[in-house]
Amino acid sequence: MPKIDLQLPTIQNWSCHNCGGCCRQHLIAITTEEKKRIDKQGWTAKDGIPADVNLVEKNPDSKTRPWRLGHQPDGACVFLQADGLCRIHAKFGEDAKPLACRLYPYAFHPMGSKITVGLRYSCPSVVANKGAPVSDQLKDLKKYAKGVVPDNYKQTLPPNVKPKETSLDWPDILRIVNALDASFEADDIPFTLQLLRAVSWVDLLAQSHFDKIKGARLTDLLELIVAAAEMEVDELSDEPPRVSRLGRVMFRLMISVYGRKETQQELDSPMKSRLLSFRATMKFAWGAGTTPELYELLPRVRFADIEAFDRGLPDGFEELFRRYLRMKIQGMHFCGAAYYGYPLTTGFYSLAMMVPVTLWLARWIAVGQEHDCVTQDDLELALTIADHHHGYSPVLGLGPFRKRIEYLHAFGDIPRLILKYTR
Ligand code: SF4
């Protein structure tokens, strides 16, 4: 088997703390071979499997993984024990579990001839940076990578830099990716300023033509536009940002996607799910009255109370978002093959929008919990909810969602939304 060249993140810790969150949050799609293995394990009620639930159900959403693990009445995986451990793991060991369960929350994405390792922030231990440094986990990661990286992997096509622009080669794409990562390296510059500058220089990048700008010339261009963005966005304005009316609608429509989690009942009835989703979308487009039910952790509160909840942010917000953005950038989890084929520029705008989206969800949690201000716990919970979809919900890859990002960018609302919700 050829050697897999893995690139590990250097800024992230993680170990599983058995909270069972992933076993409640995710639908686990499995192959027919994995189903057969589970069938052979001979599970009975004596093992604590609740009566009248299926171990495995049909998965209509995938041809390669045509089955999924069954669920208990409360929506948790059928194999989740009350102590937060997995029954399969406890009885037969880790290797007996389906691949998706062994991999979570790791994500493996192509980066030229290498495979870069990212982490999903839908896991609370990832968000809280709890556990061993990921850079120390190479042995396990190599084992997991063998399960997902094809034996004959050489490299995939690099992402386009911007819509309709012929791709640069991987070395040039990585020059841009490294410059993006470096934009968030310093921890003595306000995070909001770093993000606004990054959006600003990505805007300048989007105006460039790359037929002759490659190699050292691209490095020179990047130095120039990063310096230009620093001059253009030299400080944070005290003026309240005026987000356009349509921009506010587009933003709320994005939140209606990021804040949504289907209940077991909805999963069992796709028609009902579509109807609830349509009603929620209408409510968010309108943006008045009370919020619709999107997810049990987001209680019904007034839209106006969320908008008015302007009471500052916890001290840890800068560290959290800096690490989050850098992990997504280093993990190539914002464009190309790992992100619905988005070009690098549009993908970065989409990633930047995760900041105001998460902060809006954090306000929603804080208002619902009657907190005096957004707490670090509110913020971390909001990020687990939002990142659950980032790069995984098919709807984010569809034309209408991409159009919302492009609209927000074209009308200059992305920096305004960032400024509005990070104040
Ligand atoms: S959500 Fe994270 S910490 Fe919790 S059980 Fe899953 S992997 Fe472990």
CSV table of C-alpha atoms and ligand atoms in Angstrom, one decimal:
chain,number,residue,atom,x,y,z
A,1,MET,CA,0.0,0.0,0.0
A,2,PRO,CA,1.4,3.5,-0.9
A,3,LYS,CA,2.4,5.7,2.0
A,4,ILE,CA,-0.2,8.4,2.9
A,5,ASP,CA,1.4,11.7,3.6
A,6,LEU,CA,-0.7,13.3,6.4
A,7,GLN,CA,-0.6,16.9,7.5
A,8,LEU,CA,-1.7,17.3,11.1
A,9,PRO,CA,-3.0,20.5,12.7
A,10,THR,CA,-0.6,22.0,15.3
A,11,ILE,CA,-3.2,24.2,17.1
A,12,GLN,CA,-5.8,21.8,18.2
A,13,ASN,CA,-6.2,19.3,21.1
A,14,TRP,CA,-8.8,16.6,21.2
A,15,SER,CA,-9.6,13.4,23.1
A,16,CYS,CA,-13.1,11.8,23.3
A,17,HIS,CA,-14.8,12.6,26.7
A,18,ASN,CA,-17.7,10.1,26.1
A,19,CYS,CA,-20.4,12.8,26.2
A,20,GLY,CA,-22.4,10.8,23.7
A,21,GLY,CA,-23.1,14.0,21.7
A,22,CYS,CA,-22.1,12.5,18.4
A,23,CYS,CA,-24.3,9.4,19.0
A,24,ARG,CA,-27.3,11.8,19.5
A,25,GLN,CA,-26.4,14.3,16.8
A,26,HIS,CA,-25.5,12.3,13.7
A,27,LEU,CA,-27.1,9.7,11.5
A,28,ILE,CA,-24.5,7.0,10.9
A,29,ALA,CA,-24.6,5.7,7.4
A,30,ILE,CA,-23.0,2.3,6.9
A,31,THR,CA,-22.1,-0.1,4.1
A,32,THR,CA,-23.7,-3.5,3.5
A,33,GLU,CA,-20.5,-5.1,4.9
A,34,GLU,CA,-20.8,-3.1,8.1
A,35,LYS,CA,-24.4,-4.2,8.4
A,36,LYS,CA,-23.5,-7.8,8.0
A,37,ARG,CA,-20.8,-7.4,10.7
A,38,ILE,CA,-23.4,-5.9,13.1
A,39,ASP,CA,-25.9,-8.7,12.3
A,40,LYS,CA,-23.2,-11.3,13.1
A,41,GLN,CA,-22.5,-9.7,16.5
A,42,GLY,CA,-25.8,-11.2,17.7
A,43,TRP,CA,-27.3,-8.4,19.7
A,44,THR,CA,-30.3,-9.2,22.0
A,45,ALA,CA,-32.4,-7.5,24.6
A,46,LYS,CA,-29.9,-9.0,27.2
A,47,ASP,CA,-27.3,-6.6,25.9
A,48,GLY,CA,-29.6,-3.7,26.8
A,49,ILE,CA,-30.8,-2.9,23.3
A,50,PRO,CA,-34.3,-1.3,23.8
A,51,ALA,CA,-37.2,-3.4,22.6
A,52,ASP,CA,-39.0,-2.6,19.4
A,53,VAL,CA,-36.1,-0.7,17.8
A,54,ASN,CA,-34.3,-1.6,14.6
A,55,LEU,CA,-30.5,-2.1,14.9
A,56,VAL,CA,-30.2,-1.0,11.3
A,57,GLU,CA,-32.5,0.9,9.0
A,58,LYS,CA,-32.5,1.6,5.2
A,59,ASN,CA,-30.7,4.8,4.3
A,60,PRO,CA,-32.4,6.3,1.2
A,61,ASP,CA,-29.8,9.0,0.9
A,62,SER,CA,-26.8,7.0,-0.2
A,63,LYS,CA,-26.1,4.2,-2.7
A,64,THR,CA,-22.6,3.4,-1.3
A,65,ARG,CA,-23.9,3.4,2.3
A,66,PRO,CA,-27.4,2.1,1.9
A,67,TRP,CA,-28.0,1.5,5.7
A,68,ARG,CA,-27.9,3.5,8.8
A,69,LEU,CA,-27.7,2.7,12.5
A,70,GLY,CA,-31.1,2.6,14.2
A,71,HIS,CA,-32.2,5.0,16.9
A,72,GLN,CA,-33.7,4.8,20.4
A,73,PRO,CA,-37.0,6.6,21.0
A,74,ASP,CA,-35.2,9.7,22.1
A,75,GLY,CA,-33.2,9.9,18.9
A,76,ALA,CA,-29.9,8.5,20.3
A,77,CYS,CA,-28.0,5.8,18.4
A,78,VAL,CA,-29.4,2.3,19.3
A,79,PHE,CA,-25.9,1.3,20.5
A,80,LEU,CA,-25.5,4.3,22.9
A,81,GLN,CA,-25.4,3.1,26.6
A,82,ALA,CA,-26.6,5.3,29.5
A,83,ASP,CA,-23.0,5.9,30.5
A,84,GLY,CA,-22.2,7.6,27.2
A,85,LEU,CA,-20.2,4.6,25.8
A,86,CYS,CA,-20.8,2.6,22.7
A,87,ARG,CA,-22.1,-0.9,23.2
A,88,ILE,CA,-20.2,-2.2,20.2
A,89,HIS,CA,-17.0,-0.7,21.4
A,90,ALA,CA,-17.6,-2.0,24.9
A,91,LYS,CA,-18.3,-5.5,23.8
A,92,PHE,CA,-16.1,-6.1,20.7
A,93,GLY,CA,-13.5,-3.2,20.7
A,94,GLU,CA,-13.1,-0.1,18.6
A,95,ASP,CA,-12.4,-1.9,15.3
A,96,ALA,CA,-15.8,-3.6,15.4
A,97,LYS,CA,-17.6,-0.2,15.1
A,98,PRO,CA,-18.6,1.3,11.7
A,99,LEU,CA,-15.9,3.4,10.1
A,100,ALA,CA,-17.9,6.7,10.5
A,101,CYS,CA,-18.0,6.2,14.3
A,102,ARG,CA,-14.2,5.4,14.4
A,103,LEU,CA,-13.3,8.5,12.4
A,104,TYR,CA,-15.5,11.1,14.1
A,105,PRO,CA,-14.6,13.9,14.7
A,106,TYR,CA,-11.6,13.7,12.4
A,107,ALA,CA,-12.0,14.7,8.7
A,108,PHE,CA,-9.5,13.9,6.0
A,109,HIS,CA,-9.3,16.2,3.0
A,110,PRO,CA,-7.0,16.4,-0.1
A,111,MET,CA,-4.3,19.0,0.0
A,112,GLY,CA,-2.2,18.5,-3.1
A,113,SER,CA,-0.3,15.2,-2.8
A,114,LYS,CA,-1.0,15.3,1.0
A,115,ILE,CA,-4.0,14.6,3.0
A,116,THR,CA,-4.8,17.2,5.6
A,117,VAL,CA,-6.5,16.3,8.9
A,118,GLY,CA,-9.3,18.5,10.2
A,119,LEU,CA,-11.7,18.2,13.1
A,120,ARG,CA,-15.4,18.7,13.3
A,121,TYR,CA,-16.5,21.4,15.8
A,122,SER,CA,-19.8,19.7,16.3
A,123,CYS,CA,-17.9,17.7,19.0
A,124,PRO,CA,-17.9,19.8,22.3
A,125,SER,CA,-14.4,18.5,23.2
A,126,VAL,CA,-13.0,19.9,19.9
A,127,VAL,CA,-14.7,23.2,20.6
A,128,ALA,CA,-13.3,23.3,24.1
A,129,ASN,CA,-9.8,22.2,22.9
A,130,LYS,CA,-9.8,19.4,25.5
A,131,GLY,CA,-7.5,16.5,25.4
A,132,ALA,CA,-4.2,15.5,23.8
A,133,PRO,CA,-2.6,17.5,21.0
A,134,VAL,CA,-3.8,16.2,17.7
A,135,SER,CA,-0.2,16.4,16.5
A,136,ASP,CA,0.7,13.5,18.9
A,137,GLN,CA,-2.0,11.2,17.4
A,138,LEU,CA,-0.2,10.4,14.1
A,139,LYS,CA,-0.3,6.6,14.7
A,140,ASP,CA,-4.1,6.4,15.1
A,141,LEU,CA,-4.6,9.0,12.3
A,142,LYS,CA,-2.6,6.9,9.9
A,143,LYS,CA,-4.8,3.9,10.8
A,144,TYR,CA,-8.0,5.8,10.2
A,145,ALA,CA,-6.7,7.4,7.0
A,146,LYS,CA,-6.3,3.9,5.5
A,147,GLY,CA,-10.1,3.5,5.8
A,148,VAL,CA,-10.9,6.6,3.8
A,149,VAL,CA,-8.0,7.4,1.4
A,150,PRO,CA,-8.0,5.3,-1.8
A,151,ASP,CA,-4.9,3.0,-2.2
A,152,ASN,CA,-4.1,4.7,-5.5
A,153,TYR,CA,-4.5,8.3,-4.2
A,154,LYS,CA,-2.1,10.7,-5.9
A,155,GLN,CA,-3.9,14.0,-5.9
A,156,THR,CA,-7.2,15.7,-6.7
A,157,LEU,CA,-7.8,18.8,-8.8
A,158,PRO,CA,-7.2,21.9,-6.8
A,159,PRO,CA,-10.1,24.3,-6.1
A,160,ASN,CA,-10.7,27.3,-8.4
A,161,VAL,CA,-9.6,30.5,-6.9
A,162,LYS,CA,-12.8,32.3,-7.8
A,163,PRO,CA,-15.9,31.5,-9.8
A,164,LYS,CA,-15.1,30.6,-13.5
A,165,GLU,CA,-11.4,31.1,-12.9
A,166,THR,CA,-9.2,28.3,-14.2
A,167,SER,CA,-7.4,26.7,-11.4
A,168,LEU,CA,-4.0,27.5,-10.2
A,169,ASP,CA,-1.8,24.5,-9.4
A,170,TRP,CA,-1.7,23.2,-5.9
A,171,PRO,CA,1.5,24.9,-4.9
A,172,ASP,CA,0.0,28.3,-5.8
A,173,ILE,CA,-3.3,27.4,-4.1
A,174,LEU,CA,-1.4,26.5,-1.0
A,175,ARG,CA,0.4,29.9,-1.1
A,176,ILE,CA,-3.0,31.5,-0.8
A,177,VAL,CA,-4.2,29.1,1.9
A,178,ASN,CA,-1.0,29.7,4.0
A,179,ALA,CA,-1.5,33.5,3.7
A,180,LEU,CA,-5.1,33.1,4.9
A,181,ASP,CA,-3.9,31.0,7.8
A,182,ALA,CA,-1.2,33.6,8.7
A,183,SER,CA,-3.9,36.3,8.8
A,184,PHE,CA,-5.2,34.8,12.1
A,185,GLU,CA,-1.8,33.8,13.6
A,186,ALA,CA,-1.1,36.8,15.8
A,187,ASP,CA,-3.1,36.9,19.1
A,188,ASP,CA,-2.3,40.5,19.9
A,189,ILE,CA,-4.5,41.9,17.1
A,190,PRO,CA,-8.3,42.0,17.7
A,191,PHE,CA,-9.9,39.0,16.0
A,192,THR,CA,-12.6,41.1,14.3
A,193,LEU,CA,-9.9,43.3,12.7
A,194,GLN,CA,-8.0,40.2,11.5
A,195,LEU,CA,-11.2,38.8,10.0
A,196,LEU,CA,-12.2,42.1,8.3
A,197,ARG,CA,-8.8,42.4,6.8
A,198,ALA,CA,-8.8,38.9,5.5
A,199,VAL,CA,-12.2,39.4,3.9
A,200,SER,CA,-10.8,42.6,2.4
A,201,TRP,CA,-7.7,41.0,0.8
A,202,VAL,CA,-9.7,38.1,-0.4
A,203,ASP,CA,-11.9,40.7,-2.2
A,204,LEU,CA,-8.8,42.1,-3.8
A,205,LEU,CA,-7.7,38.6,-4.8
A,206,ALA,CA,-11.1,38.0,-6.4
A,207,GLN,CA,-10.4,41.0,-8.7
A,208,SER,CA,-7.1,39.6,-9.9
A,209,HIS,CA,-6.5,37.5,-13.0
A,210,PHE,CA,-4.2,34.5,-12.6
A,211,ASP,CA,-3.2,33.6,-16.1
A,212,LYS,CA,0.2,35.2,-15.6
A,213,ILE,CA,0.4,35.5,-11.8
A,214,LYS,CA,1.9,32.4,-10.5
A,215,GLY,CA,4.8,31.2,-8.3
A,216,ALA,CA,7.0,34.1,-6.9
A,217,ARG,CA,4.7,36.7,-8.6
A,218,LEU,CA,1.8,35.3,-6.7
A,219,THR,CA,3.8,35.6,-3.4
A,220,ASP,CA,4.5,39.2,-4.3
A,221,LEU,CA,0.9,39.9,-5.1
A,222,LEU,CA,-0.3,38.3,-1.8
A,223,GLU,CA,2.2,40.5,0.2
A,224,LEU,CA,0.9,43.6,-1.6
A,225,ILE,CA,-2.8,42.9,-1.1
A,226,VAL,CA,-2.4,41.8,2.5
A,227,ALA,CA,-0.6,45.1,3.2
A,228,ALA,CA,-3.3,47.1,1.2
A,229,ALA,CA,-6.0,45.4,3.3
A,230,GLU,CA,-4.2,46.4,6.5
A,231,MET,CA,-4.1,50.0,5.4
A,232,GLU,CA,-7.7,50.0,4.2
A,233,VAL,CA,-9.0,48.4,7.4
A,234,ASP,CA,-6.7,50.1,9.9
A,235,GLU,CA,-9.1,50.1,12.8
A,236,LEU,CA,-12.5,49.0,14.0
A,237,SER,CA,-15.2,51.6,13.3
A,238,ASP,CA,-17.4,52.7,16.2
A,239,GLU,CA,-20.2,53.5,13.8
A,240,PRO,CA,-23.1,50.9,14.0
A,241,PRO,CA,-22.8,49.0,10.7
A,242,ARG,CA,-25.9,49.3,8.5
A,243,VAL,CA,-26.6,45.9,7.0
A,244,SER,CA,-28.9,46.2,3.9
A,245,ARG,CA,-32.5,45.1,4.3
A,246,LEU,CA,-32.1,42.3,1.9
A,247,GLY,CA,-28.8,41.4,3.5
A,248,ARG,CA,-30.6,40.9,6.8
A,249,VAL,CA,-33.1,38.6,5.2
A,250,MET,CA,-30.3,36.5,3.5
A,251,PHE,CA,-28.5,36.3,6.9
A,252,ARG,CA,-31.6,35.1,8.7
A,253,LEU,CA,-32.2,32.5,6.0
A,254,MET,CA,-28.7,31.2,6.5
A,255,ILE,CA,-29.4,30.9,10.3
A,256,SER,CA,-32.5,28.9,9.5
A,257,VAL,CA,-30.2,26.3,7.9
A,258,TYR,CA,-27.4,26.4,10.4
A,259,GLY,CA,-29.7,26.3,13.5
A,260,ARG,CA,-31.9,23.4,12.3
A,261,LYS,CA,-31.7,19.9,13.5
A,262,GLU,CA,-34.3,17.3,12.4
A,263,THR,CA,-36.0,15.3,15.1
A,264,GLN,CA,-36.4,11.6,14.9
A,265,GLN,CA,-40.1,12.1,14.0
A,266,GLU,CA,-39.1,14.3,11.1
A,267,LEU,CA,-36.5,11.8,9.9
A,268,ASP,CA,-39.2,9.1,9.9
A,269,SER,CA,-41.5,11.4,7.9
A,270,PRO,CA,-39.6,13.4,5.1
A,271,MET,CA,-42.8,15.1,4.1
A,272,LYS,CA,-43.3,16.5,7.6
A,273,SER,CA,-39.7,17.5,7.7
A,274,ARG,CA,-40.0,19.5,4.4
A,275,LEU,CA,-43.2,21.2,5.7
A,276,LEU,CA,-41.5,22.2,9.0
A,277,SER,CA,-38.5,23.4,7.1
A,278,PHE,CA,-40.6,25.5,4.7
A,279,ARG,CA,-42.5,27.1,7.6
A,280,ALA,CA,-39.3,27.9,9.5
A,281,THR,CA,-37.8,29.4,6.3
A,282,MET,CA,-40.8,31.7,5.9
A,283,LYS,CA,-40.6,32.7,9.6
A,284,PHE,CA,-36.9,33.6,9.3
A,285,ALA,CA,-37.4,35.5,6.1
A,286,TRP,CA,-40.0,37.6,7.9
A,287,GLY,CA,-37.9,37.9,11.0
A,288,ALA,CA,-40.6,39.1,13.3
A,289,GLY,CA,-42.6,37.6,16.2
A,290,THR,CA,-41.1,34.5,17.8
A,291,THR,CA,-38.5,32.1,16.4
A,292,PRO,CA,-39.9,28.8,15.0
A,293,GLU,CA,-38.8,25.5,16.5
A,294,LEU,CA,-35.6,24.5,14.8
A,295,TYR,CA,-34.0,22.5,17.4
A,296,GLU,CA,-34.7,21.5,21.0
A,297,LEU,CA,-31.7,23.5,22.3
A,298,LEU,CA,-33.0,26.7,20.8
A,299,PRO,CA,-36.2,27.7,22.7
A,300,ARG,CA,-38.8,30.0,21.2
A,301,VAL,CA,-37.9,33.6,21.8
A,302,ARG,CA,-38.6,36.9,20.1
A,303,PHE,CA,-36.5,37.8,17.1
A,304,ALA,CA,-36.4,41.4,18.4
A,305,ASP,CA,-34.9,40.2,21.7
A,306,ILE,CA,-32.1,38.4,20.0
A,307,GLU,CA,-31.3,41.4,17.8
A,308,ALA,CA,-31.3,43.7,20.8
A,309,PHE,CA,-29.1,41.4,23.0
A,310,ASP,CA,-26.1,43.5,22.5
A,311,ARG,CA,-24.2,42.9,25.7
A,312,GLY,CA,-20.7,42.0,24.8
A,313,LEU,CA,-18.9,38.7,24.3
A,314,PRO,CA,-17.0,36.4,26.7
A,315,ASP,CA,-13.2,36.8,26.8
A,316,GLY,CA,-12.7,33.4,25.1
A,317,PHE,CA,-14.5,34.4,21.9
A,318,GLU,CA,-11.3,35.6,20.1
A,319,GLU,CA,-9.3,32.4,20.8
A,320,LEU,CA,-12.2,30.2,19.9
A,321,PHE,CA,-12.9,31.8,16.5
A,322,ARG,CA,-9.2,32.2,15.7
A,323,ARG,CA,-8.7,28.5,16.3
A,324,TYR,CA,-11.9,27.6,14.4
A,325,LEU,CA,-11.0,29.5,11.3
A,326,ARG,CA,-7.4,28.3,11.3
A,327,MET,CA,-8.5,24.7,11.7
A,328,LYS,CA,-11.0,25.0,8.8
A,329,ILE,CA,-8.3,26.8,6.6
A,330,GLN,CA,-5.5,24.3,7.5
A,331,GLY,CA,-7.9,21.4,7.0
A,332,MET,CA,-9.0,22.8,3.5
A,333,HIS,CA,-12.5,22.6,4.9
A,334,PHE,CA,-13.9,25.7,3.2
A,335,CYS,CA,-13.5,25.2,-0.6
A,336,GLY,CA,-12.9,22.6,-3.3
A,337,ALA,CA,-13.5,18.9,-2.9
A,338,ALA,CA,-14.1,19.2,0.9
A,339,TYR,CA,-16.7,22.0,0.6
A,340,TYR,CA,-19.2,21.4,-2.2
A,341,GLY,CA,-16.7,22.4,-4.9
A,342,TYR,CA,-16.8,26.1,-3.8
A,343,PRO,CA,-14.0,28.3,-5.2
A,344,LEU,CA,-11.5,29.5,-2.7
A,345,THR,CA,-12.9,33.1,-2.5
A,346,THR,CA,-16.6,32.1,-2.1
A,347,GLY,CA,-15.6,29.4,0.3
A,348,PHE,CA,-13.8,31.8,2.5
A,349,TYR,CA,-16.7,34.2,2.5
A,350,SER,CA,-18.9,31.3,3.6
A,351,LEU,CA,-16.4,30.4,6.4
A,352,ALA,CA,-16.3,34.1,7.5
A,353,MET,CA,-20.1,34.1,7.8
A,354,MET,CA,-19.8,31.3,10.3
A,355,VAL,CA,-18.8,34.0,12.8
A,356,PRO,CA,-21.9,36.2,12.7
A,357,VAL,CA,-24.1,33.0,12.3
A,358,THR,CA,-22.6,31.4,15.4
A,359,LEU,CA,-22.9,34.6,17.4
A,360,TRP,CA,-26.5,35.0,16.5
A,361,LEU,CA,-27.2,31.5,17.6
A,362,ALA,CA,-25.2,32.2,20.8
A,363,ARG,CA,-27.5,35.2,21.5
A,364,TRP,CA,-30.5,33.0,20.9
A,365,ILE,CA,-29.3,30.5,23.5
A,366,ALA,CA,-28.5,33.3,26.0
A,367,VAL,CA,-31.9,34.9,25.6
A,368,GLY,CA,-33.6,31.6,25.9
A,369,GLN,CA,-31.6,30.7,29.0
A,370,GLU,CA,-32.2,34.2,30.4
A,371,HIS,CA,-28.5,34.9,30.8
A,372,ASP,CA,-27.3,38.4,31.4
A,373,CYS,CA,-24.9,38.2,28.5
A,374,VAL,CA,-23.6,35.6,26.1
A,375,THR,CA,-21.4,33.1,28.1
A,376,GLN,CA,-18.5,31.0,26.8
A,377,ASP,CA,-20.8,27.9,27.2
A,378,ASP,CA,-23.5,29.6,25.0
A,379,LEU,CA,-20.9,30.4,22.4
A,380,GLU,CA,-19.4,26.9,22.4
A,381,LEU,CA,-22.9,25.3,22.2
A,382,ALA,CA,-23.8,27.6,19.3
A,383,LEU,CA,-20.6,26.6,17.4
A,384,THR,CA,-21.3,22.9,17.9
A,385,ILE,CA,-24.8,23.5,16.4
A,386,ALA,CA,-23.6,25.6,13.5
A,387,ASP,CA,-20.6,23.5,12.5
A,388,HIS,CA,-22.7,20.3,12.5
A,389,HIS,CA,-23.8,21.6,9.0
A,390,HIS,CA,-20.6,23.2,7.7
A,391,GLY,CA,-19.4,21.0,4.8
A,392,TYR,CA,-21.9,18.3,5.6
A,393,SER,CA,-25.5,19.5,5.0
A,394,PRO,CA,-26.2,19.0,1.3
A,395,VAL,CA,-28.3,22.2,1.3
A,396,LEU,CA,-25.2,24.4,1.8
A,397,GLY,CA,-23.8,23.1,-1.5
A,398,LEU,CA,-27.0,23.9,-3.5
A,399,GLY,CA,-27.3,27.0,-5.8
A,400,PRO,CA,-29.7,29.0,-3.6
A,401,PHE,CA,-27.4,28.8,-0.6
A,402,ARG,CA,-24.3,29.8,-2.6
A,403,LYS,CA,-26.3,32.7,-4.1
A,404,ARG,CA,-27.0,34.0,-0.6
A,405,ILE,CA,-23.2,34.1,0.0
A,406,GLU,CA,-22.5,35.8,-3.3
A,407,TYR,CA,-25.3,38.3,-2.7
A,408,LEU,CA,-24.0,39.2,0.8
A,409,HIS,CA,-20.6,39.6,-0.7
A,410,ALA,CA,-21.7,41.7,-3.7
A,411,PHE,CA,-23.6,44.2,-1.5
A,412,GLY,CA,-20.8,44.5,1.0
A,413,ASP,CA,-22.9,43.0,3.9
A,414,ILE,CA,-20.3,40.4,5.0
A,415,PRO,CA,-18.0,42.9,6.8
A,416,ARG,CA,-21.1,44.7,8.2
A,417,LEU,CA,-22.6,41.5,9.7
A,418,ILE,CA,-19.2,40.5,11.2
A,419,LEU,CA,-18.8,44.0,12.8
A,420,LYS,CA,-22.4,44.0,14.0
A,421,TYR,CA,-22.3,40.7,15.9
A,422,THR,CA,-18.7,40.8,17.2
A,423,ARG,CA,-19.2,44.2,18.9
B,1,SF4,S1,-19.2,14.3,20.7
B,1,SF4,FE1,-17.0,14.2,20.9
B,1,SF4,S2,-16.5,14.0,23.1
B,1,SF4,FE2,-18.7,13.5,22.8
B,1,SF4,S3,-18.7,11.2,22.5
B,1,SF4,FE3,-18.6,12.2,20.4
B,1,SF4,S4,-16.4,12.3,19.9
B,1,SF4,FE4,-16.6,11.9,22.2
